[in-house]
Amino acid sequence: MTEPIIAIDKVNHYFGKGNLRKQILFEVTTTVDPGEVVIMTGPSGSGKTTLLTLIGALRSTQEGSMKVLGQELRNAAEGQLVGLRRNVGYIFQAHNLLNSLTAKQNVMMSLELHDQITPTEAKEMAEGMLEAVGLQERMNYYPDELSGGQKQRVAIARALVSNPKLVLADEPTAALDKKSGRDVVEIMRNLAKERGSAVVLVTHDNRILDVADRLIHMEDGRLESYDLDQEPAPEKAIALG
Amino acid sequence: MIFAIPLAWLQLKRETIRLLVAIAGISFAVILMFLQLGFQDALFESAITFHKNLKGDIFIISSQSTALIAMENFPERRLYQTYGVPGIKNVSPMYIGFGTWKNPFWEGLPKSQTRQLMVTGVNPSDDVLDIPGFTVQARNEIRLEDRLLFDSKSREEFGPIAQKFPEYQAKGELIRTEISNKQVKIAGLVELGASFGADGNVITSDDNFRRIFDQRQKGDINVGIIQLEPGTDVLKTLDTLKATMPGSLRVNPKLTPEQAREDFIIGDVRILSKKGFINVELKYWQEGTAIGFIFGLGVAIGFIVGIVIVYQILYTDVTDHLAEYATLKAMGYKNRYLLKVVFQEAMILAVMGFIPGYLLSSGMYVLTRNATALPVGMTTSRGVFVFCLAVIMCLISGIIAVRKVQDADPADIF
């Protein structure tokens, strides 16, 4: 048994202070194995995004144990958190590309963080990645010259180009129509599988649940897990999606 | 570390209009600073043009004199007391006074146009001025009664003397006019230059000077010029004068010992090296008038305007890119990278705003020089100084604007 990419043990999380303090996550416990594609569903306000920001080291873990890529994030120093972020690929709901940069430059931004990659290599890797997401014709376009689906594909290229062990995606299809949403998710899944990256994907979109190996459902800050290989997705998870 | 992707420049370039506005704003601030400093330097420079053109090593003035526009008299014999000191080749008295000049070519209202100008009386035997036109022949001309030399760089309000002079000369005539209601004739042209204190100059002999200023007693002079034998040590001669001149010695306690060797008072006269004489004049304008303060204030305003403009541009830029900066942080970029981007933008703006500002200022200096006859021009040291001010200006704006970058919270973007 290999070590899991993510090991979450009894994580609690609170927002606010004093009387306004509100618990968001309740004893969340789960693991994600290398190369696994996990979809997280659940109604708005159930704590999905909060959990994702904890995994991605964008927030500090308050209680419980959060191990990502073998590193304990609770009480980790800011420098360690920044270091971890470099080894995680992010895909955001709003694509969040840098508008002043071309598609290729946007992808290269994620490689500049890795000192051992020369600018020439970075350029080649970025070009290869954009080809893989089917944007070879659009490499030197600026984000405002691209459609929503194309922008999201640039975001996927940016997240995956440095071969991260873990990719986190927050509703990557929310702003897309059915066809391009489906394309984007499939590209993401296939590339992640090729490279052995684990994916945690938060979505409301029940049309894409079948790309996952496993489904976790979050409700009121508590987690339930379903293995899609052994049982079909439960009605609740799909209906609420 | 050199970034493969120059994000700062790409971000500025993407917003072309904003970039142009920023450059225009910084250029404006740069021009403002250049003009203020240029005018101030021109004023000080014009104030000492006369001193610089004097052919002398040691100067004696009245201890009451503060500047060329306010020269007190002292007895000529004080100058001749120095004659015995070894190394002194020649001494020459100089008279300075301000008279009312009548423009001989005035064609406006019936009332004649008058204007104040500086009249300098020199001993025509002594070559004491290093200016074009002050030749032996010219000096012989002013030995004749009521003849004088006109400064062709005087302001044009004194009349088109320089333009008309050759015409009259060809006819064998002299331009006639009046100074303080005394008839004078223009016998030649010299080039000295207007200053803030004197809009125009004429030079004549000591005898003619006393004809114009008939209240002045013979021997009541304003400047004593001492010329030394070549190779004589000026400071040593000054020390000898200090020890041998009759009268009690006084030294301004604010002066350093070195400065006091070149600037001291003995009885009713003040003895100065050429440098000391120039410093007396500069000090009067720099410290004794509001001029330094006023121009300094102008520079400060330009500086502040620049800070505000650059800050506005940078702040807007950071605000616009806040979500992108948060994304970069989520990807693992450190705060330091983002700070660098903002400061790089500030530096790029400083350089890009300075260049047109510098060029336009150079042009404005030329315009000013032609319009005012003041010695204003671009100098390397001022260019470097204003460039440093522009960089500091942009850095300060960057420091204020960069605080906004801290607001970029990567947790907000999911």
XYZ file of C-alpha atoms in Angstrom:
655
model
C 0.000 0.000 0.000
C 1.562 3.315 -1.096
C 1.330 6.378 1.065
C -1.776 8.424 0.276
C -1.408 11.788 -1.453
C -3.860 13.336 0.972
C -4.534 12.038 4.454
C -7.133 14.019 6.380
C -7.843 13.020 9.953
C -10.579 14.596 12.083
C -10.232 18.052 10.709
C -12.446 20.724 12.264
C -12.592 24.242 10.930
C -14.192 27.387 12.261
C -14.915 30.842 10.841
C -15.392 33.997 12.886
C -14.433 34.830 16.433
C -16.128 34.877 19.853
C -19.907 34.602 19.735
C -19.888 34.640 15.954
C -17.588 31.635 15.749
C -19.174 29.052 13.529
C -17.991 25.551 12.856
C -17.787 24.749 9.145
C -16.109 21.342 9.081
C -16.854 18.514 11.519
C -14.287 15.764 12.011
C -13.634 15.379 8.311
C -11.621 12.242 7.657
C -10.626 10.805 4.285
C -7.639 9.827 2.147
C -6.840 10.219 -1.536
C -4.418 7.782 -3.173
C -1.908 8.659 -5.901
C -3.548 8.880 -9.325
C -7.064 8.763 -7.929
C -9.767 11.027 -9.336
C -12.131 12.109 -6.576
C -15.210 14.225 -7.048
C -16.620 16.132 -4.128
C -20.273 17.129 -4.254
C -22.596 18.775 -1.844
C -24.921 21.758 -1.510
C -23.688 25.338 -1.302
C -22.302 26.234 2.077
C -21.548 22.642 2.982
C -17.846 23.357 3.340
C -16.492 21.867 0.084
C -14.492 24.905 -0.908
C -13.183 25.385 2.623
C -11.877 21.828 2.619
C -10.275 22.376 -0.774
C -8.476 25.533 0.403
C -7.202 23.599 3.429
C -5.851 20.831 1.226
C -4.253 23.391 -1.082
C -2.478 25.134 1.822
C -4.334 28.373 1.072
C -5.675 28.373 4.637
C -4.117 27.200 7.872
C -5.481 23.990 9.344
C -6.917 24.679 12.824
C -7.697 21.261 14.295
C -6.973 17.685 13.313
C -4.316 16.396 10.976
C -3.964 17.401 7.312
C -1.185 15.623 5.470
C -0.672 16.547 1.837
C 2.172 15.064 -0.251
C 3.540 13.617 2.976
C 3.698 16.971 4.727
C 1.731 17.909 7.825
C 0.063 21.284 7.183
C -1.190 21.938 10.673
C 1.137 24.474 12.328
C 3.301 24.526 9.205
C 5.316 27.712 8.586
C 4.264 30.094 5.842
C 7.340 29.145 3.825
C 6.346 25.472 3.903
C 2.822 26.319 2.783
C 4.193 28.350 -0.154
C 6.502 25.453 -1.021
C 3.605 23.012 -1.038
C 1.504 25.259 -3.249
C 4.188 25.014 -5.905
C 3.638 21.263 -6.090
C -0.131 21.460 -6.422
C -1.984 22.348 -9.609
C -5.006 24.601 -9.234
C -7.953 25.059 -11.522
C -10.359 27.741 -10.417
C -14.014 28.323 -11.123
C -13.258 31.640 -12.714
C -10.293 30.739 -14.880
C -8.145 33.529 -13.279
C -5.652 33.730 -16.095
C -3.341 36.761 -16.181
C -4.916 39.055 -18.727
C -1.654 40.738 -19.681
C -0.076 37.470 -20.720
C -0.693 35.205 -23.691
C -1.929 31.633 -23.250
C 1.640 30.356 -23.534
C 3.028 32.894 -21.060
C 0.256 32.037 -18.604
C 1.262 28.384 -18.718
C 4.933 29.333 -18.364
C 4.194 31.342 -15.210
C 3.635 28.062 -13.413
C 7.050 26.778 -14.559
C 8.965 29.905 -13.523
C 8.592 28.770 -9.945
C 10.795 25.794 -10.639
C 14.367 27.020 -10.788
C 15.748 23.905 -12.458
C 13.658 24.524 -15.596
C 15.359 26.852 -18.080
C 13.277 29.390 -20.016
C 13.758 27.406 -23.232
C 12.565 24.193 -21.606
C 9.661 26.060 -20.047
C 8.640 27.321 -23.464
C 8.735 23.845 -24.966
C 6.829 22.317 -22.062
C 4.181 25.039 -22.257
C 3.765 24.523 -25.994
C 3.486 20.763 -25.557
C 0.893 21.165 -22.829
C -1.222 23.579 -24.858
C -1.141 21.108 -27.744
C -2.323 18.393 -25.363
C -5.377 20.478 -24.438
C -5.991 21.188 -28.133
C -4.965 24.846 -28.220
C -1.965 24.632 -30.546
C -3.594 27.293 -32.758
C -4.197 29.707 -29.919
C -0.879 29.765 -28.052
C -0.177 33.475 -28.540
C -3.732 34.660 -27.922
C -4.582 36.797 -24.919
C -7.277 35.510 -22.527
C -9.868 38.035 -23.726
C -9.501 36.621 -27.234
C -10.407 33.108 -26.067
C -13.795 31.495 -25.358
C -14.728 30.313 -21.862
C -13.912 26.677 -22.671
C -10.579 27.641 -24.223
C -9.668 29.743 -21.200
C -10.471 26.853 -18.903
C -8.296 24.596 -21.030
C -5.415 27.083 -20.660
C -6.029 26.928 -16.905
C -5.803 23.125 -17.040
C -2.573 23.349 -19.014
C -1.223 25.776 -16.445
C -2.195 23.470 -13.557
C -0.758 20.324 -15.114
C 2.351 21.557 -16.935
C 4.669 21.149 -13.973
C 3.483 17.521 -13.438
C 2.035 18.043 -9.971
C 1.176 14.985 -7.897
C -2.089 16.635 -6.968
C -4.564 18.761 -8.899
C -7.324 20.684 -7.133
C -10.246 21.968 -9.175
C -13.137 24.063 -7.910
C -16.173 23.838 -10.197
C -14.127 24.083 -13.385
C -17.234 23.606 -15.526
C -19.508 26.083 -13.774
C -19.158 28.791 -16.413
C -19.223 26.422 -19.400
C -21.941 24.906 -21.562
C -22.555 21.163 -21.472
C -20.349 20.234 -24.416
C -17.288 22.314 -23.507
C -17.707 21.430 -19.830
C -17.611 17.761 -20.692
C -14.547 18.293 -22.954
C -12.688 20.180 -20.270
C -13.291 17.547 -17.617
C -12.307 14.730 -19.926
C -9.097 16.458 -20.961
C -8.319 17.027 -17.326
C -9.023 13.454 -16.342
C -7.057 11.920 -19.214
C -4.006 14.125 -18.681
C -4.071 13.520 -14.949
C -4.271 9.750 -15.499
C -1.387 9.880 -18.002
C 0.804 11.699 -15.558
C -0.339 9.833 -12.483
C -1.690 12.974 -10.809
C -4.434 12.675 -8.250
C -7.400 15.005 -8.800
C -9.841 16.407 -6.287
C -12.669 18.091 -8.116
C -15.490 20.009 -6.490
C -18.598 20.220 -8.628
C -22.320 20.772 -8.702
C -22.473 19.329 -12.170
C -23.946 15.801 -12.077
C -23.266 15.356 -15.803
C -19.588 14.807 -15.100
C -19.734 12.504 -12.102
C -18.824 9.465 -14.181
C -15.220 10.653 -14.686
C -14.503 10.008 -11.026
C -13.105 6.905 -9.369
C -14.686 7.874 -6.113
C -17.314 10.295 -4.965
C -17.307 12.082 -1.670
C -20.350 13.931 -0.533
C -20.247 16.811 1.869
C -23.262 17.964 3.804
C -23.299 20.406 6.700
C -19.564 19.988 7.119
C -19.618 16.200 7.334
C -18.245 13.810 4.768
C -19.584 10.626 3.212
C -17.587 8.558 0.722
C -18.776 6.233 -2.098
C -16.602 3.988 -4.219
C -18.044 4.267 -7.717
C -16.432 1.000 -8.861
C -18.471 -0.983 -6.368
C -21.739 0.906 -6.101
C -23.575 3.440 -8.233
C -23.610 7.092 -7.190
C -26.278 7.536 -4.542
C -29.435 9.406 -5.412
C -28.715 12.032 -2.789
C -25.362 13.025 -4.203
C -26.692 13.283 -7.734
C -29.940 14.985 -6.853
C -28.314 17.630 -4.764
C -25.643 18.218 -7.346
C 16.793 36.651 -10.685
C 15.759 37.646 -14.164
C 12.235 36.593 -14.985
C 11.693 34.906 -18.306
C 8.359 36.700 -18.403
C 8.675 40.445 -17.650
C 5.278 40.627 -15.977
C 5.661 44.256 -14.843
C 6.304 45.522 -18.338
C 3.658 43.290 -19.938
C 1.049 44.527 -17.495
C 1.902 48.154 -18.137
C 1.985 47.626 -21.887
C -1.408 45.909 -21.896
C -3.113 49.100 -20.658
C -1.755 51.422 -23.347
C -3.902 54.438 -22.548
C -3.185 54.217 -18.850
C 0.516 53.888 -19.575
C 0.460 56.993 -21.769
C -1.415 58.961 -19.118
C 1.124 57.843 -16.534
C 4.033 58.861 -18.740
C 2.416 62.236 -19.422
C 1.861 62.771 -15.698
C 5.409 61.864 -14.730
C 6.809 63.961 -17.581
C 4.790 66.864 -16.242
C 6.274 66.430 -12.780
C 9.763 66.077 -14.253
C 9.333 69.221 -16.368
C 8.081 71.136 -13.356
C 11.161 70.147 -11.369
C 13.507 70.858 -14.274
C 12.064 74.319 -14.892
C 12.167 75.319 -11.246
C 15.732 74.134 -10.810
C 16.744 75.572 -14.177
C 15.341 79.004 -13.407
C 16.913 78.987 -9.983
C 20.311 78.051 -11.386
C 19.889 80.642 -14.142
C 19.170 83.310 -11.573
C 22.220 82.437 -9.543
C 24.317 82.034 -12.661
C 23.208 85.375 -14.071
C 23.870 87.027 -10.734
C 27.543 86.033 -10.881
C 28.169 86.426 -14.626
C 29.607 89.863 -13.973
C 31.909 88.607 -11.217
C 33.123 85.719 -13.325
C 34.064 88.073 -16.135
C 36.165 90.350 -13.932
C 39.900 90.099 -14.594
C 41.235 90.156 -11.096
C 42.548 87.900 -8.340
C 41.647 89.838 -5.214
C 38.717 92.211 -4.737
C 38.019 94.898 -2.192
C 34.478 96.052 -1.466
C 32.889 98.100 1.270
C 32.137 96.071 4.376
C 28.557 97.360 4.023
C 28.063 95.957 0.508
C 25.790 92.922 0.211
C 25.370 92.409 -3.532
C 26.000 94.015 -6.884
C 22.616 95.742 -6.730
C 23.430 97.251 -3.342
C 27.057 98.362 -3.453
C 28.256 100.902 -0.906
C 31.160 103.263 -1.536
C 34.567 103.141 0.067
C 37.561 105.448 -0.317
C 39.901 104.708 -3.181
C 42.967 105.125 -0.952
C 42.096 101.843 0.782
C 42.794 100.166 -2.546
C 46.128 101.938 -3.012
C 47.213 100.876 0.474
C 47.650 97.390 -0.932
C 50.188 98.515 -3.516
C 53.221 97.753 -1.439
C 52.424 94.074 -1.026
C 54.757 91.880 -3.098
C 53.181 90.105 -6.065
C 50.597 92.773 -6.792
C 50.910 93.839 -10.429
C 48.130 96.363 -10.737
C 45.136 97.762 -8.876
C 42.125 99.316 -10.564
C 39.085 101.088 -9.130
C 35.583 100.310 -10.347
C 32.400 102.336 -9.998
C 28.960 100.744 -10.094
C 25.659 102.566 -10.186
C 22.103 102.192 -11.462
C 20.764 104.807 -13.865
C 17.593 105.344 -15.856
C 18.060 104.578 -19.503
C 15.920 106.152 -22.201
C 15.109 103.934 -25.157
C 16.257 106.073 -28.118
C 14.104 104.188 -30.634
C 10.844 104.234 -28.675
C 7.896 104.877 -30.999
C 4.994 104.225 -28.646
C 3.175 106.766 -26.567
C 4.674 110.268 -26.634
C 6.196 109.761 -23.216
C 9.612 108.252 -23.634
C 10.221 104.759 -22.288
C 12.770 104.545 -19.508
C 14.259 101.599 -17.689
C 16.868 101.030 -15.043
C 20.234 99.585 -16.007
C 23.597 99.055 -14.424
C 26.393 101.499 -15.231
C 29.949 100.367 -14.614
C 32.821 102.826 -14.586
C 36.329 101.502 -15.143
C 39.773 103.012 -15.597
C 40.145 102.882 -19.408
C 43.851 102.102 -19.052
C 43.145 98.807 -17.258
C 41.934 95.621 -18.886
C 39.626 94.472 -16.089
C 36.781 92.799 -17.975
C 37.006 89.525 -19.875
C 34.098 90.062 -22.259
C 33.831 90.221 -26.072
C 34.060 93.787 -27.364
C 36.061 95.186 -24.432
C 39.123 95.851 -26.590
C 41.883 98.439 -26.339
C 40.147 100.509 -29.053
C 36.853 100.294 -27.206
C 38.574 101.426 -24.008
C 40.133 104.354 -25.867
C 36.672 105.310 -27.198
C 35.257 105.676 -23.697
C 38.028 108.030 -22.711
C 36.104 110.567 -24.805
C 33.403 112.528 -23.090
C 29.989 110.902 -22.587
C 30.820 107.827 -24.605
C 29.997 104.371 -23.388
C 29.820 100.690 -24.398
C 26.404 99.043 -24.531
C 25.817 95.386 -23.564
C 24.227 93.829 -26.644
C 22.766 91.024 -24.485
C 20.675 93.509 -22.505
C 16.925 92.950 -22.591
C 15.224 94.256 -25.706
C 13.245 96.869 -23.740
C 16.343 99.048 -23.873
C 15.838 99.387 -27.595
C 17.269 97.726 -30.696
C 20.719 99.190 -30.009
C 22.700 96.166 -31.187
C 20.728 95.945 -34.463
C 20.891 99.681 -35.238
C 24.525 100.173 -34.202
C 26.214 99.010 -37.461
C 23.777 101.123 -39.458
C 24.766 104.261 -37.539
C 28.425 103.331 -37.624
C 28.284 103.089 -41.414
C 26.931 106.641 -41.529
C 29.697 107.766 -39.184
C 27.213 108.621 -36.443
C 26.704 107.459 -32.875
C 23.424 106.500 -31.225
C 22.540 109.167 -28.705
C 20.362 108.702 -25.660
C 20.139 109.665 -22.003
C 21.013 108.000 -18.728
C 19.437 109.677 -15.720
C 18.845 112.749 -17.930
C 22.511 113.023 -18.935
C 23.365 112.897 -22.629
C 25.410 109.840 -23.627
C 26.640 108.352 -26.924
C 27.086 104.680 -27.671
C 30.609 104.110 -28.897
C 30.651 100.337 -29.075
C 29.056 97.027 -28.142
C 30.130 94.448 -25.589
C 28.563 91.136 -24.537
C 27.937 90.640 -20.843
C 24.368 89.412 -20.316
C 21.337 90.433 -18.306
C 20.885 89.297 -14.737
C 17.896 89.293 -12.386
C 19.426 92.335 -10.719
C 20.273 94.276 -13.861
C 18.250 94.005 -17.061
C 20.939 95.776 -19.015
C 24.500 97.023 -18.762
C 26.651 99.853 -20.014
C 30.350 100.289 -19.403
C 32.140 103.579 -19.430
C 35.212 105.308 -18.031
C 35.494 106.442 -14.427
C 35.311 110.073 -15.513
C 32.208 109.553 -17.635
C 30.664 107.599 -14.755
C 30.984 110.621 -12.483
C 29.467 112.822 -15.181
C 26.362 110.641 -15.133
C 26.281 110.240 -11.369
C 27.356 113.759 -10.473
C 26.656 113.316 -6.773
C 29.493 110.817 -6.553
C 32.745 112.161 -5.126
C 35.921 111.283 -6.929
C 37.585 108.454 -5.065
C 34.352 106.966 -3.739
C 34.607 103.598 -5.473
C 32.597 100.374 -5.213
C 35.035 97.628 -6.156
C 38.791 97.564 -5.992
C 40.306 95.085 -8.426
C 43.766 93.704 -7.643
C 45.680 91.836 -10.336
C 48.631 89.701 -9.264
C 51.873 88.871 -11.039
C 51.575 85.501 -12.788
C 52.483 82.643 -10.476
C 51.749 84.528 -7.275
C 49.934 82.558 -4.573
C 46.543 84.262 -4.058
C 46.002 82.850 -0.563
C 49.446 83.928 0.642
C 48.897 87.415 -0.733
C 45.559 87.509 1.077
C 47.322 86.480 4.299
C 49.817 89.304 3.821
C 47.000 91.774 3.230
C 45.275 90.520 6.344
C 48.409 91.204 8.361
C 49.445 94.531 6.841
C 46.270 96.472 5.951
C 45.452 99.181 8.513
C 42.237 98.637 10.468
C 40.799 96.064 12.836
C 40.332 92.546 11.508
C 36.914 90.880 11.674
C 35.873 87.509 10.338
C 32.374 86.115 9.965
C 32.301 83.409 12.686
C 30.150 81.166 10.462
C 32.952 80.742 7.946
C 35.318 77.768 8.044
C 39.038 78.647 8.499
C 39.605 77.965 4.767
C 36.757 80.269 3.766
C 37.979 82.921 6.199
C 41.310 83.087 4.352
C 39.411 84.238 1.271
C 36.838 86.494 2.937
C 37.644 88.897 5.781
C 36.910 92.440 6.867
C 39.536 94.989 7.769
C 38.109 98.221 9.104
C 35.645 99.573 6.548
C 36.525 97.199 3.700
C 36.035 93.531 2.936
C 38.845 91.717 1.130
C 37.923 88.733 -1.013
C 39.375 86.245 -3.442
C 37.488 85.913 -6.718
C 35.772 82.799 -5.347
C 34.924 84.652 -2.159
C 33.507 87.574 -4.157
C 31.302 85.187 -6.169
C 30.160 83.473 -2.960
C 29.145 86.778 -1.403
C 26.857 87.430 -4.362
C 25.484 83.867 -4.399
C 24.845 83.926 -0.686
C 22.877 87.152 -1.026
C 20.505 85.624 -3.562
C 20.346 82.170 -1.985
C 19.953 83.180 1.638
C 19.110 86.847 1.708
C 16.084 86.577 -0.581
C 13.011 84.358 -0.834
C 14.166 83.081 -4.232
C 15.741 79.817 -3.063
C 12.688 79.050 -0.963
C 10.232 79.804 -3.761
C 11.998 77.638 -6.319
C 12.548 74.910 -3.730
C 8.820 74.948 -3.070
C 8.181 74.617 -6.806
C 10.403 71.551 -6.944
C 8.663 70.075 -3.909
C 5.257 70.585 -5.522
C 6.430 68.889 -8.713
C 7.735 66.032 -6.613
C 4.456 65.633 -4.725
C 2.366 65.881 -7.891
C 4.546 63.113 -9.320
C 4.060 60.905 -6.264
C 0.292 61.335 -6.419
C 0.134 60.537 -10.134
C 2.349 57.459 -9.941
C 0.540 56.265 -6.823
C -2.837 56.570 -8.550
C -1.590 54.615 -11.545
C 0.048 51.886 -9.468
C -2.887 51.595 -7.078
C -5.366 51.211 -9.928
C -3.064 48.699 -11.553
C -2.717 46.613 -8.390
C -6.467 46.754 -7.736
C -7.195 45.607 -11.282
C -4.810 42.712 -10.941
C -5.683 41.734 -7.380
C -7.439 38.504 -8.405
C -4.507 37.641 -10.646
C -2.050 38.329 -7.862
C -4.074 36.090 -5.553
C -3.889 33.389 -8.214
C -0.117 33.766 -8.379
C 0.064 33.431 -4.618
C -2.067 30.289 -4.776
C 0.335 28.899 -7.366
C 3.164 29.359 -4.899
C 4.529 32.788 -5.770
C 5.804 34.637 -2.736
C 4.687 38.089 -1.705
C 8.181 39.243 -2.586
C 7.626 38.438 -6.252
C 4.527 40.617 -6.328
C 6.309 43.448 -4.508
C 9.028 43.192 -7.124
C 6.468 43.472 -9.894
C 5.030 46.650 -8.395
C 8.464 48.215 -7.901
C 9.533 47.226 -11.387
C 6.440 48.978 -12.695
C 7.386 52.044 -10.661
C 10.911 52.028 -12.078
C 9.718 51.541 -15.643
C 7.332 54.472 -15.200
C 10.134 56.618 -13.745
C 12.412 55.973 -16.713
C 9.700 56.251 -19.349
C 8.354 59.450 -17.829
C 11.783 60.992 -17.374
C 12.901 60.705 -21.003
C 10.165 62.862 -22.597
C 10.296 65.167 -19.578
C 14.023 65.656 -20.111
C 13.665 66.335 -23.826
C 10.776 68.776 -23.386
C 12.607 70.577 -20.586
C 15.687 70.991 -22.786
C 13.441 72.577 -25.410
C 11.848 74.867 -22.843
C 15.269 75.968 -21.642
C 16.101 77.076 -25.175
C 12.801 78.966 -25.412
C 13.440 80.625 -22.064
C 16.999 81.533 -22.975
C 15.827 83.201 -26.166
C 12.971 85.004 -24.433
C 14.745 86.254 -21.311
C 18.483 86.452 -22.076
C 19.046 84.441 -18.875
C 21.808 81.820 -18.926
C 19.497 78.809 -18.559
C 20.428 75.445 -20.044
C 20.442 71.700 -19.383
C 23.367 70.453 -17.348
C 24.375 66.843 -16.712
C 24.372 67.271 -12.965
C 20.844 68.680 -12.975
C 19.726 65.890 -15.314
C 21.110 63.276 -12.941
C 19.621 65.060 -9.947
C 16.114 65.238 -11.430
C 16.372 61.629 -12.601
C 17.159 60.619 -9.019
C 14.204 62.676 -7.817
C 11.962 60.943 -10.372
C 13.161 57.518 -9.238
C 12.664 58.385 -5.562
C 9.244 59.781 -6.433
C 8.211 56.526 -8.106
C 9.694 54.412 -5.314
C 7.723 56.314 -2.674
C 4.544 55.794 -4.701
C 5.460 52.137 -5.018
C 5.913 51.808 -1.261
C 2.448 53.271 -0.684
C 0.774 51.263 -3.446
C 2.434 47.980 -2.532
C 0.486 47.706 0.714
C -2.521 46.889 -1.424
C -0.774 43.747 -2.678
C -1.012 42.286 0.813
C -4.783 42.255 0.309
C -4.445 39.595 -2.359
C -5.674 36.544 -0.403
C -5.368 33.268 -2.282
C -8.099 31.696 -0.137
C -10.622 34.137 -1.616
C -10.345 32.962 -5.170
C -11.703 29.426 -4.816
